[in-house]
Amino acid sequence: QVQLVESGGGLVEAGGSLRLSCVASGAIFSIRDMGWYRQIPGKERELVAGITRDGNTYYADSAKGRFTISRDNPKRTQFLQMSSLIPEDTAVYYCNADILRPRSDYYKQFWGQGTQVTVSS
């Protein structure tokens, strides 16, 4: 089985920083794109940032200049460094990865369980 486990969420004051981590474990042959999404109750889940296997990054406009995504391929881990946080960043943050399992012919998306980030004003 494949699992993605996030950590690092919590409560922070506006202007503060948080670093989220996500570790992939289990039967994994290869990981392609990894990314972070967030969801506010009543709204659709939205992309925050993504990173390719080669380290190319892309961001939602709301994250540009404030958030930085990175990954450690040997450790199957990705990070989201969030700075200059604002109350509008409050959401449940989910990590995501495109994973090729052994003896499989295609990549499949896997999700973490989510971690709450709350930014107080």
Backbone as a printed PyTorch tensor [residue, N CA C, xyz], in Angstrom:
tensor([[[  0.8350,  -1.1860,   0.0000],
         [  0.0000,   0.0000,   0.0000],
         [  0.8720,   1.2390,   0.0000]],

        [[  0.3500,   2.2910,  -0.5790],
         [  1.0500,   3.5710,  -0.6200],
         [  0.3750,   4.5380,   0.3380]],

        [[  1.1790,   5.2480,   1.0990],
         [  0.6620,   6.2590,   2.0230],
         [  1.4220,   7.5560,   1.8560]],

        [[  0.6900,   8.6610,   1.9470],
         [  1.2820,   9.9930,   2.0340],
         [  0.8670,  10.5690,   3.3760]],

        [[  1.8430,  10.9930,   4.1530],
         [  1.5550,  11.5040,   5.4860],
         [  2.1190,  12.9110,   5.6240]],

        [[  1.2150,  13.8610,   5.8910],
         [  1.6290,  15.2590,   6.0680],
         [  1.9160,  15.5530,   7.5400]],

        [[  2.7120,  16.5860,   7.7490],
         [  2.9520,  17.1010,   9.0910],
         [  3.3290,  18.5660,   8.9700]],

        [[  3.2300,  19.2800,  10.0940],
         [  3.6920,  20.6590,  10.1270],
         [  2.6060,  21.7070,  10.1670]],

        [[  1.3490,  21.3120,  10.0700],
         [  0.2780,  22.2960,  10.1500],
         [  0.1280,  22.8280,  11.5660]],

        [[ -0.7280,  23.8260,  11.7100],
         [ -0.9750,  24.3880,  13.0350],
         [ -1.5300,  25.7760,  12.9640]],

        [[ -1.4670,  26.4570,  14.1050],
         [ -1.9780,  27.8110,  14.2400],
         [ -0.8170,  28.7890,  14.2440]],

        [[ -0.9310,  29.8300,  13.4440],
         [  0.1260,  30.8320,  13.3530],
         [ -0.5120,  32.2060,  13.1830]],

        [[  0.1660,  33.2320,  13.6590],
         [ -0.3250,  34.5920,  13.4820],
         [ -0.0350,  35.0940,  12.0750]],

        [[ -0.8440,  36.0160,  11.6370],
         [ -0.6060,  36.6230,  10.3240],
         [  0.8180,  37.1850,  10.2620]],

        [[  1.4610,  36.9530,   9.1300],
         [  2.8440,  37.3660,   8.9570],
         [  3.8520,  36.2990,   9.3300]],

        [[  3.3740,  35.2450,   9.9490],
         [  4.2530,  34.1740,  10.3780],
         [  4.5340,  33.1600,   9.2830]],

        [[  5.2320,  32.1010,   9.6650],
         [  5.6510,  31.0690,   8.7110],
         [  5.3290,  29.6840,   9.2510]],

        [[  5.1600,  28.7610,   8.3240],
         [  5.0040,  27.3420,   8.6400],
         [  5.6750,  26.5350,   7.5490]],

        [[  6.1320,  25.3620,   7.9220],
         [  6.7200,  24.4510,   6.9450],
         [  5.9810,  23.1300,   7.0180]],

        [[  5.3760,  22.7600,   5.9100],
         [  4.6780,  21.4950,   5.8100],
         [  5.6000,  20.4470,   5.1880]],

        [[  5.4510,  19.2140,   5.6560],
         [  6.2070,  18.0960,   5.0980],
         [  5.2410,  16.9980,   4.7120]],

        [[  5.6580,  16.2030,   3.7370],
         [  4.8370,  15.0710,   3.2940],
         [  5.7680,  13.9430,   2.8750]],

        [[  5.6090,  12.8060,   3.5280],
         [  6.4490,  11.6500,   3.2320],
         [  5.6080,  10.5710,   2.5610]],

        [[  6.1130,  10.0500,   1.4590],
         [  5.4630,   8.9400,   0.7660],
         [  6.1440,   7.6410,   1.1810]],

        [[  5.3290,   6.6210,   1.4510],
         [  5.8870,   5.3340,   1.8550],
         [  5.0800,   4.2070,   1.2380]],

        [[  5.6570,   2.9990,   1.2980],
         [  4.9600,   1.8400,   0.7680],
         [  5.5770,   1.3440,  -0.5220]],

        [[  4.7780,   0.6210,  -1.2790],
         [  5.2430,   0.0000,  -2.5300],
         [  5.2930,   1.0570,  -3.6310]],

        [[  6.4730,   1.6790,  -3.7740],
         [  6.6560,   2.7740,  -4.7250],
         [  7.8330,   2.4580,  -5.6230]],

        [[  7.5910,   2.5210,  -6.9430],
         [  8.6860,   2.3440,  -7.8940],
         [  9.2530,   3.6850,  -8.3250]],

        [[  8.3590,   4.6570,  -8.5280],
         [  8.7950,   5.9650,  -8.9890],
         [  7.7490,   7.0100,  -8.6310]],

        [[  8.2210,   8.2380,  -8.3770],
         [  7.3270,   9.3630,  -8.1090],
         [  7.5660,  10.4320,  -9.1590]],

        [[  6.5060,  10.8680,  -9.7940],
         [  6.6130,  11.8960, -10.8230],
         [  6.3460,  13.2540, -10.1790]],

        [[  5.2980,  13.9550, -10.5630],
         [  5.0000,  15.2480,  -9.9530],
         [  4.5230,  15.0770,  -8.5180]],

        [[  4.8860,  16.0510,  -7.6820],
         [  4.3690,  16.1350,  -6.3210],
         [  3.7740,  17.5310,  -6.1500]],

        [[  2.8640,  17.6720,  -5.2090],
         [  2.2540,  18.9870,  -5.0630],
         [  1.4680,  19.1420,  -3.7820]],

        [[  1.0810,  20.3790,  -3.5580],
         [  0.2540,  20.7340,  -2.4100],
         [ -1.0270,  21.3990,  -2.9040]],

        [[ -2.1230,  20.9910,  -2.2970],
         [ -3.4310,  21.5780,  -2.5610],
         [ -4.0080,  22.0520,  -1.2320]],

        [[ -5.0280,  22.8970,  -1.3020],
         [ -5.7070,  23.2950,  -0.0800],
         [ -7.2000,  23.4030,  -0.3450]],

        [[ -7.9450,  23.2680,   0.7380],
         [ -9.3960,  23.2960,   0.6120],
         [-10.0170,  24.0020,   1.8080]],

        [[-10.9140,  24.9230,   1.4970],
         [-11.7050,  25.6230,   2.5020],
         [-13.0940,  25.0080,   2.4710]],

        [[-13.7290,  24.8340,   3.6310],
         [-15.0910,  24.2550,   3.6350],
         [-16.0150,  24.9810,   2.6690]],

        [[-16.7100,  24.1840,   1.8530],
         [-17.6540,  24.7440,   0.9030],
         [-17.0420,  25.1420,  -0.4190]],

        [[-15.7240,  24.9910,  -0.5430],
         [-15.0530,  25.3490,  -1.7920],
         [-14.3050,  24.1490,  -2.3450]],

        [[-13.9720,  24.2490,  -3.6240],
         [-13.2400,  23.1690,  -4.2640],
         [-11.7790,  23.1710,  -3.8290]],

        [[-11.1710,  21.9950,  -3.8650],
         [ -9.7510,  21.8970,  -3.5750],
         [ -8.9800,  22.5930,  -4.6940]],

        [[ -7.9730,  23.3850,  -4.3170],
         [ -7.2230,  24.1400,  -5.3170],
         [ -5.7350,  23.8720,  -5.1890]],

        [[ -5.0710,  23.9230,  -6.3270],
         [ -3.6170,  23.7430,  -6.3520],
         [ -2.9310,  24.9460,  -5.7080]],

        [[ -1.9600,  24.6610,  -4.8610],
         [ -1.1350,  25.7080,  -4.2730],
         [  0.2240,  25.7620,  -4.9690]],

        [[  0.8630,  24.5970,  -5.0880],
         [  2.1930,  24.5430,  -5.7000],
         [  2.4640,  23.1200,  -6.1450]],

        [[  3.3110,  22.9860,  -7.1730],
         [  3.6960,  21.6800,  -7.6500],
         [  5.1640,  21.6680,  -8.0180]],

        [[  5.7300,  20.4590,  -8.0800],
         [  7.1420,  20.3090,  -8.4120],
         [  7.3260,  19.0150,  -9.1870]],

        [[  8.0640,  19.0950, -10.2840],
         [  8.3210,  17.9130, -11.0850],
         [  9.4700,  17.1030, -10.4860]],

        [[  9.6910,  15.9330, -11.0490],
         [ 10.7810,  15.0780, -10.5520],
         [ 12.1380,  15.7700, -10.7140]],

        [[ 12.2470,  16.5930, -11.7440],
         [ 13.5140,  17.2850, -12.0080],
         [ 13.6550,  18.5860, -11.2250]],

        [[ 12.6200,  18.9500, -10.4650],
         [ 12.7200,  20.1330,  -9.6230],
         [ 12.1060,  21.3930, -10.1910]],

        [[ 11.4450,  21.2900, -11.3330],
         [ 10.7450,  22.4600, -11.8650],
         [  9.5000,  22.7100, -11.0310]],

        [[  9.2780,  23.9740, -10.7010],
         [  8.1810,  24.3170,  -9.8050],
         [  7.1340,  25.1890, -10.4820]],

        [[  5.9220,  25.1290,  -9.9630],
         [  4.8610,  26.0110, -10.4410],
         [  3.9540,  26.3310,  -9.2470]],

        [[  3.3810,  27.5300,  -9.2820],
         [  2.6270,  28.0300,  -8.1370],
         [  1.3180,  28.6730,  -8.5630]],

        [[  0.3360,  28.6080,  -7.6740],
         [ -0.8630,  29.4230,  -7.8340],
         [ -0.4630,  30.8840,  -7.6220]],

        [[ -1.1980,  31.7810,  -8.2400],
         [ -0.8680,  33.2020,  -8.0940],
         [ -0.8500,  33.6210,  -6.6200]],

        [[ -1.7310,  33.0300,  -5.8330],
         [ -1.8270,  33.4000,  -4.4140],
         [ -0.6020,  32.9740,  -3.6190]],

        [[  0.1620,  32.0300,  -4.1570],
         [  1.3180,  31.5030,  -3.4440],
         [  2.6470,  32.0890,  -3.9250]],

        [[  2.6530,  32.6600,  -5.0830],
         [  3.9000,  33.1720,  -5.6580],
         [  4.5250,  34.2420,  -4.7640]],

        [[  5.8210,  34.0780,  -4.5360],
         [  6.5400,  35.0480,  -3.7200],
         [  6.4460,  34.8160,  -2.2270]],

        [[  5.5520,  33.9570,  -1.8060],
         [  5.3870,  33.6920,  -0.3650],
         [  5.6690,  32.2350,  -0.0060]],

        [[  5.3200,  31.3100,  -0.9000],
         [  5.4830,  29.8830,  -0.6300],
         [  6.5900,  29.3080,  -1.5100]],

        [[  7.2750,  28.3080,  -0.9890],
         [  8.3040,  27.6140,  -1.7520],
         [  8.1240,  26.1130,  -1.5890]],

        [[  8.0020,  25.4320,  -2.7150],
         [  7.8960,  23.9780,  -2.6890],
         [  9.2470,  23.3710,  -3.0120]],

        [[  9.5570,  22.2680,  -2.3570],
         [ 10.8100,  21.5570,  -2.6300],
         [ 10.5810,  20.0730,  -2.3740]],

        [[ 11.5640,  19.2720,  -2.7730],
         [ 11.4340,  17.8300,  -2.5640],
         [ 12.7920,  17.2070,  -2.3700]],

        [[ 12.7790,  16.0930,  -1.6870],
         [ 13.9760,  15.2700,  -1.4840],
         [ 13.6410,  13.9160,  -2.0730]],

        [[ 14.1250,  13.6650,  -3.2760],
         [ 13.7330,  12.4360,  -3.9760],
         [ 14.1500,  11.1600,  -3.2560]],

        [[ 15.3940,  11.0320,  -2.7950],
         [ 15.7530,   9.7900,  -2.0990],
         [ 14.8970,   9.5180,  -0.8640]],

        [[ 14.4370,  10.5790,  -0.2000],
         [ 13.6120,  10.4100,   0.9910],
         [ 12.1270,  10.4240,   0.6800]],

        [[ 11.7820,  10.5640,  -0.6080],
         [ 10.3800,  10.5530,  -1.0240],
         [  9.5680,  11.5830,  -0.2350]],

        [[ 10.1370,  12.7150,  -0.0510],
         [  9.5240,  13.7490,   0.7830],
         [  9.4120,  15.0530,   0.0210]],

        [[  8.3410,  15.7700,   0.2650],
         [  8.1880,  17.1020,  -0.2830],
         [  7.8680,  18.0680,   0.8510]],

        [[  8.1860,  19.3260,   0.6010],
         [  8.0050,  20.3480,   1.6090],
         [  7.2790,  21.5510,   1.0050]],

        [[  6.5920,  22.2760,   1.8660],
         [  6.0170,  23.5520,   1.4740],
         [  6.3670,  24.5630,   2.5520]],

        [[  7.2780,  25.4590,   2.2250],
         [  7.6400,  26.5280,   3.1310],
         [  6.7060,  27.6990,   2.8660]],

        [[  5.9500,  28.0840,   3.8810],
         [  4.9730,  29.1590,   3.7350],
         [  5.3900,  30.3330,   4.6110]],

        [[  5.4990,  31.4940,   3.9980],
         [  5.8950,  32.6980,   4.7150],
         [  4.8740,  33.8020,   4.4590]],

        [[  4.9540,  34.8480,   5.2680],
         [  4.0280,  35.9860,   5.1320],
         [  2.5870,  35.5060,   5.0580]],

        [[  2.2550,  34.6090,   5.9580],
         [  0.9140,  34.0120,   5.9290],
         [ -0.1570,  35.0490,   6.2520]],

        [[ -1.2930,  34.8900,   5.6170],
         [ -2.4440,  35.7660,   5.8140],
         [ -3.6460,  34.9130,   6.1940]],

        [[ -4.6620,  35.5110,   6.8200],
         [ -5.8250,  34.7050,   7.2280],
         [ -6.4730,  33.9400,   6.0710]],

        [[ -6.3630,  34.4920,   4.8630],
         [ -6.9500,  33.8180,   3.6960],
         [ -6.2330,  32.5140,   3.3410]],

        [[ -5.0870,  32.2650,   3.9450],
         [ -4.3790,  31.0040,   3.7280],
         [ -4.9270,  29.8880,   4.6100]],

        [[ -5.8320,  30.2190,   5.5060],
         [ -6.4170,  29.2110,   6.3840],
         [ -7.1720,  28.1760,   5.5600]],

        [[ -6.8120,  26.9080,   5.7500],
         [ -7.4040,  25.8220,   4.9670],
         [ -6.8250,  24.5020,   5.4670]],

        [[ -7.3910,  23.4210,   4.9580],
         [ -6.7540,  22.1150,   5.1050],
         [ -5.8390,  21.9220,   3.8990]],

        [[ -4.5960,  21.6140,   4.1570],
         [ -3.6010,  21.4330,   3.0990],
         [ -3.3580,  19.9500,   2.8800]],

        [[ -3.4180,  19.5500,   1.6100],
         [ -3.2360,  18.1480,   1.2320],
         [ -2.0080,  18.0140,   0.3350]],

        [[ -1.2140,  16.9980,   0.5650],
         [ -0.1420,  16.7170,  -0.3810],
         [ -0.6300,  15.6580,  -1.3720]],

        [[  0.0230,  15.6630,  -2.5010],
         [ -0.4030,  14.8500,  -3.6430],
         [  0.8470,  14.3780,  -4.3670]],

        [[  0.7780,  13.1770,  -4.9220],
         [  1.9140,  12.6820,  -5.6880],
         [  1.4420,  11.7250,  -6.7630]],

        [[  2.0870,  11.7770,  -7.9160],
         [  1.8600,  10.8210,  -8.9960],
         [  2.8500,   9.6800,  -8.8090]],

        [[  2.3390,   8.4990,  -8.5170],
         [  3.1910,   7.3820,  -8.1070],
         [  3.0010,   6.1860,  -9.0180]],

        [[  4.1320,   5.6080,  -9.4130],
         [  4.1400,   4.3620, -10.1720],
         [  4.4900,   3.2310,  -9.2040]],

        [[  3.5970,   2.3240,  -9.0770],
         [  3.8310,   1.1910,  -8.1790],
         [  4.5090,   0.0500,  -8.9410]],

        [[  5.2000,  -0.8240,  -8.2560],
         [  5.8230,  -1.9900,  -8.9180],
         [  4.7860,  -2.8180,  -9.6560]],

        [[  5.1480,  -3.2740, -10.8250],
         [  4.3100,  -4.1370, -11.6640],
         [  3.0790,  -3.4010, -12.1860]],

        [[  3.0910,  -2.0870, -12.1060],
         [  1.9950,  -1.2930, -12.6790],
         [  2.4750,  -0.6010, -13.9450]],

        [[  1.5550,  -0.3370, -14.8590],
         [  1.9130,   0.2890, -16.1300],
         [  1.6280,   1.7870, -16.1580]],

        [[  1.0260,   2.2990, -15.1170],
         [  0.6310,   3.7030, -15.1490],
         [  0.8230,   4.3470, -13.7820]],

        [[  0.9800,   5.6740, -13.8320],
         [  1.0660,   6.4460, -12.6100],
         [ -0.3510,   6.6910, -12.0680]],

        [[ -0.4480,   6.7360, -10.7620],
         [ -1.7250,   6.9900, -10.0910],
         [ -1.5310,   8.1040,  -9.0680]],

        [[ -2.5410,   8.9560,  -8.9230],
         [ -2.4700,  10.0300,  -7.9300],
         [ -2.8400,   9.5110,  -6.5440]],

        [[ -2.0300,   9.8850,  -5.5850],
         [ -2.3090,   9.5640,  -4.1910],
         [ -2.3670,  10.8630,  -3.3960]],

        [[ -3.1650,  10.8210,  -2.3130],
         [ -3.3750,  12.0000,  -1.4810],
         [ -3.0460,  11.6970,  -0.0240]],

        [[ -2.5710,  12.7180,   0.6560],
         [ -2.4310,  12.6240,   2.1000],
         [ -3.7710,  12.8720,   2.7670]],

        [[ -3.7560,  12.7590,   4.1000],
         [ -5.0040,  12.8810,   4.8550],
         [ -5.3590,  14.3380,   5.1370]],

        [[ -4.4190,  15.2390,   4.9170],
         [ -4.6780,  16.6580,   5.1370],
         [ -4.1620,  17.1370,   6.4800]],

        [[ -3.7090,  18.3700,   6.5030],
         [ -3.2700,  18.9970,   7.7480],
         [ -3.8320,  20.4100,   7.8060]],

        [[ -4.3620,  20.7760,   8.9500],
         [ -5.0200,  22.0730,   9.1030],
         [ -3.9920,  23.1750,   9.3130]],

        [[ -4.1430,  24.2410,   8.5550],
         [ -3.3550,  25.4570,   8.7470],
         [ -4.3350,  26.5820,   9.0660]],

        [[ -4.1320,  27.2210,  10.1990],
         [ -4.9910,  28.3180,  10.6130],
         [ -4.1380,  29.5590,  10.8640]],

        [[ -4.4810,  30.6360,  10.1740],
         [ -3.7420,  31.8910,  10.3150],
         [ -4.6580,  32.9020,  10.9930]],

        [[ -4.2470,  33.3510,  12.1610],
         [ -5.0610,  34.3090,  12.9060],
         [ -4.6700,  35.7370,  12.5510]],

        [[ -5.6710,  36.6130,  12.5960],
         [ -5.4040,  38.0140,  12.2360],
         [ -4.9820,  38.8330,  13.4580]]])
